[in-house]
XYZ file of C-alpha atoms in Angstrom:
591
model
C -6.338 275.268 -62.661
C -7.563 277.449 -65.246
C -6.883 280.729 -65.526
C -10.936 281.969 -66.416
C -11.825 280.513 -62.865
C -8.704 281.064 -60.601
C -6.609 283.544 -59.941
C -2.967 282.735 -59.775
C -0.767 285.125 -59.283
C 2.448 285.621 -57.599
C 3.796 286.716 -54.487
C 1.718 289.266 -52.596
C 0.052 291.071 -55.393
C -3.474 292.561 -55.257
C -5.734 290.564 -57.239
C -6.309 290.993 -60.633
C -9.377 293.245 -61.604
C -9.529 295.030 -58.073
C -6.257 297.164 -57.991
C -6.069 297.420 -61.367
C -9.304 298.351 -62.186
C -9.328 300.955 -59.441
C -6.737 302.774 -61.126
C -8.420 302.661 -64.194
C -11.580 303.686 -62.339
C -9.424 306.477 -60.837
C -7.629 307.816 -63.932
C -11.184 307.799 -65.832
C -12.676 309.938 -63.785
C -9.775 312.579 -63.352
C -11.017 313.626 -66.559
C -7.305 313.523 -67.764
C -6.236 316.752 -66.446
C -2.557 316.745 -64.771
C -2.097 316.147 -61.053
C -1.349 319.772 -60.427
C -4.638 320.863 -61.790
C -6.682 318.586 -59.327
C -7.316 320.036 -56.415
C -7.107 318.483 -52.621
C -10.467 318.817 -52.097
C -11.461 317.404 -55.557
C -9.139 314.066 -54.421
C -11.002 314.001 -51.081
C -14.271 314.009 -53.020
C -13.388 311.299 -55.727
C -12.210 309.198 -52.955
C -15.786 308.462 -51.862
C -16.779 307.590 -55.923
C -17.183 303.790 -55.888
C -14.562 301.280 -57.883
C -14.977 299.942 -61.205
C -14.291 296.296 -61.728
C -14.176 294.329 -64.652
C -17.741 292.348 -65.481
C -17.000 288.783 -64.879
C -17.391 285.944 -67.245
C -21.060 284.876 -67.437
C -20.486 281.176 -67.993
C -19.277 281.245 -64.401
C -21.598 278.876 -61.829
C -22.908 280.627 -59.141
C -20.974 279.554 -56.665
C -17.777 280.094 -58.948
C -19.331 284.325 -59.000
C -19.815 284.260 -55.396
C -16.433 282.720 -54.681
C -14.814 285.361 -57.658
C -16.639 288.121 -56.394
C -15.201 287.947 -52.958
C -11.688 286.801 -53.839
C -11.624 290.346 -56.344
C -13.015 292.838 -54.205
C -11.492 296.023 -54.182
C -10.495 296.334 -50.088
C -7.004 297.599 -49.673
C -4.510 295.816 -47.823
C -3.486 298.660 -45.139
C -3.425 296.523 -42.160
C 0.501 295.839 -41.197
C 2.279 293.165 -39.343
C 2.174 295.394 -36.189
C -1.612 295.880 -36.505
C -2.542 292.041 -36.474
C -0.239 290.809 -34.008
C -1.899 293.648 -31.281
C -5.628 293.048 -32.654
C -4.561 289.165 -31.961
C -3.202 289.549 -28.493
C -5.537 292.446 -26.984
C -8.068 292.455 -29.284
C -10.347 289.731 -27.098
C -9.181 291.432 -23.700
C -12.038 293.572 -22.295
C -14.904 293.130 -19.969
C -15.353 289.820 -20.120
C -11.945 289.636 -18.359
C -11.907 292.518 -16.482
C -15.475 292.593 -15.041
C -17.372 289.313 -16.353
C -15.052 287.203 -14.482
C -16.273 288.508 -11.171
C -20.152 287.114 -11.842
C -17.859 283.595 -13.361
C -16.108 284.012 -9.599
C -18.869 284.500 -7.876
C -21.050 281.272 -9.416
C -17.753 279.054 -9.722
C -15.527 279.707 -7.528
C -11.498 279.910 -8.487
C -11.407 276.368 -9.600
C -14.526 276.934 -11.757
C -13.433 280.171 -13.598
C -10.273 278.209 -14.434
C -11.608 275.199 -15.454
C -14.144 277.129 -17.878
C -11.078 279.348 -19.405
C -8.889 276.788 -19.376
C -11.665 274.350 -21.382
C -12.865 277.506 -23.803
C -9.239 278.789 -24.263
C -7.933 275.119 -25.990
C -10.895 275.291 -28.473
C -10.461 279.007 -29.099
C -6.384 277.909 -29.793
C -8.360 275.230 -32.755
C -10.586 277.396 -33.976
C -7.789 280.455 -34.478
C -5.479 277.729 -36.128
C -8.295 277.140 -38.473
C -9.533 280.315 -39.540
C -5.479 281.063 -39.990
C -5.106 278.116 -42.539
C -7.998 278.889 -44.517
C -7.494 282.645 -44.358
C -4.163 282.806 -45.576
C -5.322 280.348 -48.598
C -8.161 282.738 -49.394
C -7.643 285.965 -48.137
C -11.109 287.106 -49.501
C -13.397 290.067 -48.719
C -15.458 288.494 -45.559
C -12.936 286.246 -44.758
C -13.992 283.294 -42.760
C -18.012 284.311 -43.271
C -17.776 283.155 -47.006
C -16.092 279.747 -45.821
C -19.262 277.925 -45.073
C -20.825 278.704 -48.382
C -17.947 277.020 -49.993
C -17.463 274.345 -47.553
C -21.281 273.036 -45.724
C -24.150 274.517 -47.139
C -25.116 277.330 -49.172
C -28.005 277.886 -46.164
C -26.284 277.147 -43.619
C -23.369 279.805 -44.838
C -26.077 282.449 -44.914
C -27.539 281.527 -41.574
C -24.332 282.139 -39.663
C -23.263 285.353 -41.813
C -26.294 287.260 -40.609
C -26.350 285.577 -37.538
C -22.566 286.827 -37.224
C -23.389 290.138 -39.227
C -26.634 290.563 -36.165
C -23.795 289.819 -33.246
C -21.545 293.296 -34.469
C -24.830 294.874 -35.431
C -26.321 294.896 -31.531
C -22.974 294.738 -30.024
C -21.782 298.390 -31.504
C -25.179 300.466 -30.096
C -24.635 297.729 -26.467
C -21.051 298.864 -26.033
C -21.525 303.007 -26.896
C -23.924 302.636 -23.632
C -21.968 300.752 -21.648
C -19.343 302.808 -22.032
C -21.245 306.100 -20.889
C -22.761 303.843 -17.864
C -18.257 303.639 -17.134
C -18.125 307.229 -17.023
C -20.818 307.055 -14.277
C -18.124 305.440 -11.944
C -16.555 309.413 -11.512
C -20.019 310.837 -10.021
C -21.344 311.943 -13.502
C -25.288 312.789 -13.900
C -27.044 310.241 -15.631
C -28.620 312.765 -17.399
C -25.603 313.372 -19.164
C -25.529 309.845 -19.767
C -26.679 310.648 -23.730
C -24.210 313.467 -24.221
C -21.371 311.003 -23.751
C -23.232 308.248 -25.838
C -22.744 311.381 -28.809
C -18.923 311.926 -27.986
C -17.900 308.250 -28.080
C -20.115 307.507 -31.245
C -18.050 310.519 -32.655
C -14.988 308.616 -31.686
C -15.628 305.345 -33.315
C -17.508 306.885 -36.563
C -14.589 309.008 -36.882
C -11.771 305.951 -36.520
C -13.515 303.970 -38.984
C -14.164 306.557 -41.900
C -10.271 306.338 -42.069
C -10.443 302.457 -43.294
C -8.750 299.776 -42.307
C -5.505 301.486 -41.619
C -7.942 303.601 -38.670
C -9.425 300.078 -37.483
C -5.614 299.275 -37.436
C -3.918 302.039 -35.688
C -6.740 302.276 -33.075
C -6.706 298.713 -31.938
C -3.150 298.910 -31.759
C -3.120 301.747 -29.094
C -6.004 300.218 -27.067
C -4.902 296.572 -27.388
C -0.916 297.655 -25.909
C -2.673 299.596 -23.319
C -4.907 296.234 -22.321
C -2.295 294.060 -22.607
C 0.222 296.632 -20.525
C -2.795 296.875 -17.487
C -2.962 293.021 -17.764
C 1.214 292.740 -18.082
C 1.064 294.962 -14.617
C -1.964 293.060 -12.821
C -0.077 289.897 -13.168
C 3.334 291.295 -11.426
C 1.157 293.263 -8.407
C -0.949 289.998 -8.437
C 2.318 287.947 -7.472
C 3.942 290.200 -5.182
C 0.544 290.413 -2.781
C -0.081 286.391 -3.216
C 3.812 286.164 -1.849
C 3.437 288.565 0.748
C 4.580 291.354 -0.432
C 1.835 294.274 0.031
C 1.392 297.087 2.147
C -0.553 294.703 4.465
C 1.687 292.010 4.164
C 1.538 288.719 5.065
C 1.845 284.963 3.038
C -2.026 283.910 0.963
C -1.263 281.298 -1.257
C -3.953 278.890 -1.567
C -5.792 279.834 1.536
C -8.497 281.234 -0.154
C -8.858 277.651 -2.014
C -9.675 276.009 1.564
C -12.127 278.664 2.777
C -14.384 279.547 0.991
C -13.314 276.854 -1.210
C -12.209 276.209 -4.108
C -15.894 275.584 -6.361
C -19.082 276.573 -4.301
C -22.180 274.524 -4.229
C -23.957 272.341 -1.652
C -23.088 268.769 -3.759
C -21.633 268.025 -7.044
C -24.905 269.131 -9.153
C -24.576 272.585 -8.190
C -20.838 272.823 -8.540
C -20.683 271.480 -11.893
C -23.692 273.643 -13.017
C -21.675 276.298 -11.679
C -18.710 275.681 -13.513
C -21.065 275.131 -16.671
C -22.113 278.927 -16.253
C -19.059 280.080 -16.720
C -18.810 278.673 -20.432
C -21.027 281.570 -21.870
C -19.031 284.157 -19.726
C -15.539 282.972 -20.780
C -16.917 283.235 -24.760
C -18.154 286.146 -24.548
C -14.623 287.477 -22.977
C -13.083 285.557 -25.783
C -15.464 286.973 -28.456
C -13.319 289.096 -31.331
C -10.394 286.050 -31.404
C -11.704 285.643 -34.494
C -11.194 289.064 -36.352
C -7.762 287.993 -37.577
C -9.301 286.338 -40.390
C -12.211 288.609 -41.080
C -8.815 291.055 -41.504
C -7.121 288.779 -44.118
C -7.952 290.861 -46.796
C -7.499 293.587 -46.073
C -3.740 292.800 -44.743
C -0.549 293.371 -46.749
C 1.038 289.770 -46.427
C -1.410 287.954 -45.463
C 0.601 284.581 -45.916
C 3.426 286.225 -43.521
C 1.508 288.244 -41.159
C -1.436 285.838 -40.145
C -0.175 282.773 -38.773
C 2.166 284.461 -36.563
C -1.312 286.859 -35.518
C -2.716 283.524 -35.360
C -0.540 281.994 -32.974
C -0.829 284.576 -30.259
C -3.561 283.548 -29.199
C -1.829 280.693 -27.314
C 0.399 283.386 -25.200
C -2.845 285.329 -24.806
C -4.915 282.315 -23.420
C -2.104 281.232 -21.013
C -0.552 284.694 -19.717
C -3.229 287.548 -20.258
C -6.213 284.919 -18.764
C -5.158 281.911 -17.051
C -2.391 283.639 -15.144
C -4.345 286.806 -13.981
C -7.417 284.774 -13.562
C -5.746 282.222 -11.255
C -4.188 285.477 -9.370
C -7.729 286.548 -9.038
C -9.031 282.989 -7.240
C -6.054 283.358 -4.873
C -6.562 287.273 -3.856
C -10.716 287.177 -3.831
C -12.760 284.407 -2.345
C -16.336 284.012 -4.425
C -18.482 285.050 -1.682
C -17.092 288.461 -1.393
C -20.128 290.654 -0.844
C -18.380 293.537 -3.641
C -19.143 290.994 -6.182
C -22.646 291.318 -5.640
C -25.069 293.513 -7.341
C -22.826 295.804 -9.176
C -23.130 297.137 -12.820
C -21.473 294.822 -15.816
C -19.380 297.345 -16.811
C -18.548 299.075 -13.225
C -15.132 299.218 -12.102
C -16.565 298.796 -8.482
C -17.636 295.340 -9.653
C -14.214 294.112 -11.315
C -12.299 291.048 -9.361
C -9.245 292.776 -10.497
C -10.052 295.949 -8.414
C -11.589 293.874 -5.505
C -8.061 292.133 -5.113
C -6.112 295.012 -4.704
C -8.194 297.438 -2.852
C -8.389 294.516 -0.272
C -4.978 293.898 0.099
C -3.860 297.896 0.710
C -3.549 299.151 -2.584
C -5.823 302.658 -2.790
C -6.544 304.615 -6.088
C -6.072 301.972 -8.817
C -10.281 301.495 -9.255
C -9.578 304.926 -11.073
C -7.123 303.432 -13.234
C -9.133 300.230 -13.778
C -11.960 302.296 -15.072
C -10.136 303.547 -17.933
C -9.159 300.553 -19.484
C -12.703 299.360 -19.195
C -13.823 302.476 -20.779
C -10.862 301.793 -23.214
C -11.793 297.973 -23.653
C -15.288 299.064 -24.217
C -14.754 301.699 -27.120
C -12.378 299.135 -28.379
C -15.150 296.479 -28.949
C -17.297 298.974 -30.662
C -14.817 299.884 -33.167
C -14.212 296.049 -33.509
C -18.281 296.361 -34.164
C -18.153 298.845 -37.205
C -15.636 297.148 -38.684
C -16.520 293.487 -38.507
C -20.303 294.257 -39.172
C -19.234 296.879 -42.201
C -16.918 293.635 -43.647
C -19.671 291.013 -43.272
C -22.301 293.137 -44.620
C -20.671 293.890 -48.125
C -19.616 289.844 -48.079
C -23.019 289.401 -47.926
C -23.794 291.633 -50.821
C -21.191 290.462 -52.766
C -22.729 287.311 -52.307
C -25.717 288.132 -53.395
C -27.594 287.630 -50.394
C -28.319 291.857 -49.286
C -28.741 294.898 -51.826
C -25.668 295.111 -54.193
C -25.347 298.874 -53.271
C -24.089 297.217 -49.898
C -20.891 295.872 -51.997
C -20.126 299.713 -52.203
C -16.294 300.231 -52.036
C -14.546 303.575 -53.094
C -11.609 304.568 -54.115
C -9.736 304.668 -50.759
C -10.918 300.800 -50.749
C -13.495 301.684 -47.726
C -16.769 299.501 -47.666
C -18.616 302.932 -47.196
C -22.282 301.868 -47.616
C -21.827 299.640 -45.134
C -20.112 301.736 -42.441
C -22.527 303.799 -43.036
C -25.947 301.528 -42.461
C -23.485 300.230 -39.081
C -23.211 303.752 -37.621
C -26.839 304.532 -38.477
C -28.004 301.422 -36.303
C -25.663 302.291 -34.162
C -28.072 305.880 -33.683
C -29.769 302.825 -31.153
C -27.566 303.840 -28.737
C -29.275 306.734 -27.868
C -32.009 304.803 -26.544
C -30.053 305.029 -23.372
C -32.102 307.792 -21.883
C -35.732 306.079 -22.051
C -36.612 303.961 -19.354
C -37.252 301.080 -21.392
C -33.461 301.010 -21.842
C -33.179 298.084 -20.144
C -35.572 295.493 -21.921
C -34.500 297.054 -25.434
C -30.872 296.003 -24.851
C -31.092 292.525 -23.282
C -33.653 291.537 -26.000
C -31.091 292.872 -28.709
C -28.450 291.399 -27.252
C -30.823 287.701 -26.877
C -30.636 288.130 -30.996
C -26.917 287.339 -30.916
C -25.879 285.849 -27.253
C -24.870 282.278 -28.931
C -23.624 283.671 -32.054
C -19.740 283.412 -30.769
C -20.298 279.945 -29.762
C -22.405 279.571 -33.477
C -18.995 280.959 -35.448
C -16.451 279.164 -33.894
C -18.356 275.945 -34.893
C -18.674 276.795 -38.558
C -15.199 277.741 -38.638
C -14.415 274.301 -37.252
C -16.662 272.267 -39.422
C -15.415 274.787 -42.256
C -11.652 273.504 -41.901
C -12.723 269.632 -41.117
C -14.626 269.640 -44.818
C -12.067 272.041 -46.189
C -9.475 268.815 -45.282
C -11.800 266.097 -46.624
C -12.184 268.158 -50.089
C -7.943 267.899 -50.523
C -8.159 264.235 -49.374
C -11.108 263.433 -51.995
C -9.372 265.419 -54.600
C -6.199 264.040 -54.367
C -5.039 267.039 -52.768
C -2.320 267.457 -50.101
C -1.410 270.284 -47.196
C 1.528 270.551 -48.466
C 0.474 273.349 -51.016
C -0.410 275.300 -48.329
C 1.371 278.359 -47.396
C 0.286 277.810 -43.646
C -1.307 274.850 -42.110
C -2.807 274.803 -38.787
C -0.710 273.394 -35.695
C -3.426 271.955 -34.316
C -4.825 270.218 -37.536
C -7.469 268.284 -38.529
C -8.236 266.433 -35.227
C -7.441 270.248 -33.686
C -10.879 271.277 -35.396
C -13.030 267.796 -34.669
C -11.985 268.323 -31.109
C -13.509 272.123 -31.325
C -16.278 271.215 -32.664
C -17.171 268.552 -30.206
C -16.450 271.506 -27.429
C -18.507 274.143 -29.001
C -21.194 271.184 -29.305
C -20.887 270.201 -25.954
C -21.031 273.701 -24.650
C -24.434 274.679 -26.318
C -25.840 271.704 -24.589
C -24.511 273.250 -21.239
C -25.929 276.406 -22.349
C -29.129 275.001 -22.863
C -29.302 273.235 -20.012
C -28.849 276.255 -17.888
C -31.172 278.344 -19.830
C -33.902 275.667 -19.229
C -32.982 274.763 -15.418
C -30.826 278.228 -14.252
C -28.386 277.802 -11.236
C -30.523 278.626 -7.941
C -34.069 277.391 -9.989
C -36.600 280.140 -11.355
C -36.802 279.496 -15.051
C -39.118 280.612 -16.814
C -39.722 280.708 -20.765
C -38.723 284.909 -20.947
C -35.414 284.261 -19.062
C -34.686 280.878 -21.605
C -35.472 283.020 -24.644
C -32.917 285.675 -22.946
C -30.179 283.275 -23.018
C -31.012 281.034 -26.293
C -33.259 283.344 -28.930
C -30.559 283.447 -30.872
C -30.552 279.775 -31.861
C -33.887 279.498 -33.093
C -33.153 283.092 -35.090
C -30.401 280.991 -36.554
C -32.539 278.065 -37.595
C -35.103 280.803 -39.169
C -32.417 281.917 -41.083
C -31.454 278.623 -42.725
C -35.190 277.824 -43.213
C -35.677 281.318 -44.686
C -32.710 280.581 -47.553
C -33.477 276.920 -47.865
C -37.252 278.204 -48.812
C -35.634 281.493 -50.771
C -32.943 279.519 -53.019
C -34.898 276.321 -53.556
C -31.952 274.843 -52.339
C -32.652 271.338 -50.883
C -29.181 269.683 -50.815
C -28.195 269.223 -47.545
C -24.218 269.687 -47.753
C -21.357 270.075 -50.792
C -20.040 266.889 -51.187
C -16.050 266.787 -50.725
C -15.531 266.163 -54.095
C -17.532 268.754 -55.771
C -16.092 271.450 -53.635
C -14.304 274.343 -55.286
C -10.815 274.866 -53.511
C -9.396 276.887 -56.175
C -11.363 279.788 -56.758
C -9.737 283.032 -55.426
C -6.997 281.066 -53.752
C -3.722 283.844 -52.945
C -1.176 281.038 -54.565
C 1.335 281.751 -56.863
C 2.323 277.907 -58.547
C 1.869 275.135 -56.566
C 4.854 273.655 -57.621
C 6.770 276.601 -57.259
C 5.083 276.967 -53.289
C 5.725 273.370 -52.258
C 9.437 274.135 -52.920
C 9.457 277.571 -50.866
C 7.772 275.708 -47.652
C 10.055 272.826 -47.917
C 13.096 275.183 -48.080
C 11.452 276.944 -45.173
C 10.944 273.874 -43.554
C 14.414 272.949 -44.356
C 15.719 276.283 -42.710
C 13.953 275.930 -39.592
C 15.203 272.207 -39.092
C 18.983 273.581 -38.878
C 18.084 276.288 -36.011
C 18.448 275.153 -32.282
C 15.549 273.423 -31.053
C 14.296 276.708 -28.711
C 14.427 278.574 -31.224
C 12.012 275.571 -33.467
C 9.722 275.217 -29.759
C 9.370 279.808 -30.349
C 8.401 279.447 -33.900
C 5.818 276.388 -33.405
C 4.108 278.657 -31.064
C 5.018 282.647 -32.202
């Protein structure tokens, strides 16, 4: 590899011409006077001035820039171990669990809900295994979003960055309403509705002016309190299936024989009920991916991430499956409290339903919090995924440079700031149109999850070929997904088969009633997609259809230090691991 194109550099420094040239940029503009002489405020001030990096070579491709100008950008690496291995376990949990899985109850029944997990949750394990691999090989500003540039199409990359970029965009503005709608559940006026839409705007414009090491620090608190209210759910959950409540008395599986265990008058209906439940389970597992959108900015990336990564088994199987399956056995599906409340009301959550009805009083109070927590946790998940993407795309060339704004303090401040401006959409909340802004903004993005998770699977299946066709092997990589190549085919397929369901049920709903405003509800975002692609294809002149394997470039802004010297280290890894006891092999293949 040469050194004008790559950057090789060893262990777990910052890349060459992005730390480095911010403290040039930083001692330039001091204006050489001594550290005594500058005062606080002055630092605070110069912080926001934007880093200086070093012009690249112009006999680069452009492809070679795009991939340079990513792997060199200027982000700091403030996100710890702690920080990733919380955003990885908690940072999916939210309404989708705690409240979506009543309407996935409801339509499916307790077989249904766990079939659809079960199903979504083994493709979500590929696709985190994926975006691991490829994100502790190129830890680059955007993470994943710059994969498919590299790896499919140059269209097709842009396509799903703004259709990814358009998913945090709506989301941030969705949640900062839904969470004043929570507050609602204590008796407050909707006409203060607005006033709290201001205070928790405050709170997530506030967390992510700090950088990444806010994003960090609040995920961490809400993700441990999630994952504690989850952690406790599951323990009450057993004790009342066994018997053991105030009203006492053995359930098991009753509930499974009456009602029953998948509703429906004939097999049709129950497997187009179990179909619905696909969307509902990705939208609760929506955000599984921000552990490689975080790469970058992350201080070991090659230590930290697959370890972040792998939660998401333990998460999948304990935090969903488990409570889930508690759920089916404490609530049958045609419990009338299931019925016609709000998405984001406590009153409406299966989790609340099963204990209230088994003796417990005062915990809906309790419930509410966390989904007021889970909420404000997705929106701060919003700014910062949406801020990331967007200066990707400008280093990419694809928005305004002034988007690839980063200052001193390595914050991606144009950016943020364009996020929390949208974000001003939020305050919508009071008109009475409210209603038909929101679900049309949220039709822009419904599929774009689903539309992700593919690319990142097709991403790592061609990112495989290109080391076969190059004569290439795994075994220079620091971190190679458990679930491997056939892990990511099998994803794919999933995802595939999925937006066929999707599409299916958009055209011919459960109960009948379609009609062409409720299919663009539930699939505008795929032909936004295809616009997209069309849009670039039309833009760039660009009329090949893929990168062939063996033209790829899988060197450019790769975190290695010699591939000689890294094949040793992950043998002698290797070689450590083999002479531990075989639980302690089993923990590590999953932790």
């Amino acid at each position: 590899m040469s050194e004008d194109k790559n950057f090789v550099y060893a262990k777990e420094e910052p890349v060459p011409g992005a730390q480095d040239s911010y403290e040039m940029s930083s001692e330039s503009n001091k204006d050489h006077s001594s550290p005594k002489s500058v005062s606080a405020w002055q630092d605070f001030k110069d912080s926001f001035k934007r880093v200086k990096l070093e012009e690249m070579d112009p006999n680069l491709t452009e492809a070679e820039k795009i991939a340079m100008a990513t792997a060199r950008s200027p982000l700091q690496r403030h996100l710890k171990n702690r920080h990733l291995q919380m955003i990885a376990i908690g940072g999916a949990i939210g309404t989708g669990l705690f409240v979506g899985s009543g309407t996935a109850l409801r339509t499916a029944g307790p077989a249904g809900i766990l079939i659809g997990w079960g199903l979504m949750g083994t493709m979500i394990y590929c696709v985190v295994m994926a975006v691991g691999e490829m994100a502790v090989a190129y830890p680059v500003s955007g993470g994943f979003t710059t994969f498919a540039v590299r790896f499919l199409d140059e269209s097709l990359g842009f396509a799903l960055n703004y259709n990814y970029m358009l998913q945090w965009l709506v989301v941030i503005p969705l949640e900062l309403v839904a969470a004043s709608i929570t507050v609602n559940f204590w008796g407050t006026p909707p006409r203060y509705r607005d006033g709290f839409v201001a205070l928790f705007y405050v709170v997530v414009v506030v967390i992510n002016f700090f950088g990444a090491k806010g994003y960090g620090e609040a995920e961490f608190v809400f993700s441990l309190i999630k994952v504690v209210t989850v952690t406790g759910f599951i323990i009450l959950g057993i004790v009342l299936v066994c018997g053991g409540g105030p009203e006492g008395g053995y359930i098991g599986g009753a509930l499974w024989n009456n009602p029953g265990a998948i509703p429906g008058a004939n097999a049709g209906q129950r497997f187009k009920g179990v179909c619905t439940v696909f969307v509902t389970a990705a939208f609760s597992f929506s955000g599984s991916e921000l552990v490689g959108l975080a790469s970058a900015e992350t201080e070991n990336p090659r230590k930290v991430l697959p370890g972040a990564a792998k939660q998401v088994f333990w998460r999948i199987c304990l935090f969903y499956i488990i409570s889930l399956c508690l759920v089916g056995l404490l609530v049958p599906y045609n419990d009338e409290n299931l019925i016609g409340a709000s998405s984001v009301d406590a009153a409406a959550s299966p989790f609340v339903i099963a204990i209230k009805t088994h003796g417990i009083r005062g915990l809906p109070h309790v419930i509410n919090v966390v989904i007021l927590i889970s909420v404000l946790s997705v929106g701060n998940s919003g700014v910062f995924a949406c801020s990331r993407t967007l200066t990707a795309l400008a280093e990419q060339g694809y928005l305004p440079k002034i988007f690839a704004y980063i200052d001193r303090k390595g914050r991606p401040l144009v950016a943020t700031v364009f996020t929390c401006v949208f974000a001003l959409l939020s305050f919508i909340a009071a008109s009475d149109k409210e209603g038909d802004v929101f679900s049309w903004l949220l039709a822009l993005s419904g599929l774009s999850a689903l539309f992700t998770w593919l690319g990142i699977c097709l991403c790592h299946i061609r990112f495989r070929r290109a080391l076969a066709a190059q004569g290439r092997s795994t075994d220079e990589l620091a971190f190679t997904s458990p679930a491997g190549y056939w892990g990511s085919v099998y994803g794919a397929v999933m995802l595939f088969l999925i937006l066929i369901a999707q599409f299916w049920i958009a055209v011919w709903p459960l109960g009948g009633g379609g009609s062409a405003e409720a299919f663009f509800n539930a699939y505008l975002s795929f032909p936004v997609l295809i616009a997209f692609y069309v849009f670039h294809k039309i833009w760039k002149r660009n009329w090949t259809w893929f990168i062939r394997a063996k033209d790829m470039d899988i060197d450019t802004g790769r975190r290695v230090v010699d591939i000689d010297v890294l094949r040793e280290e992950v043998a002698e890894e290797k070689s450590v691991l083999a002479s531990k006891p075989f639980y302690y092999r089993v923990w590590k293949f999953w932790c």
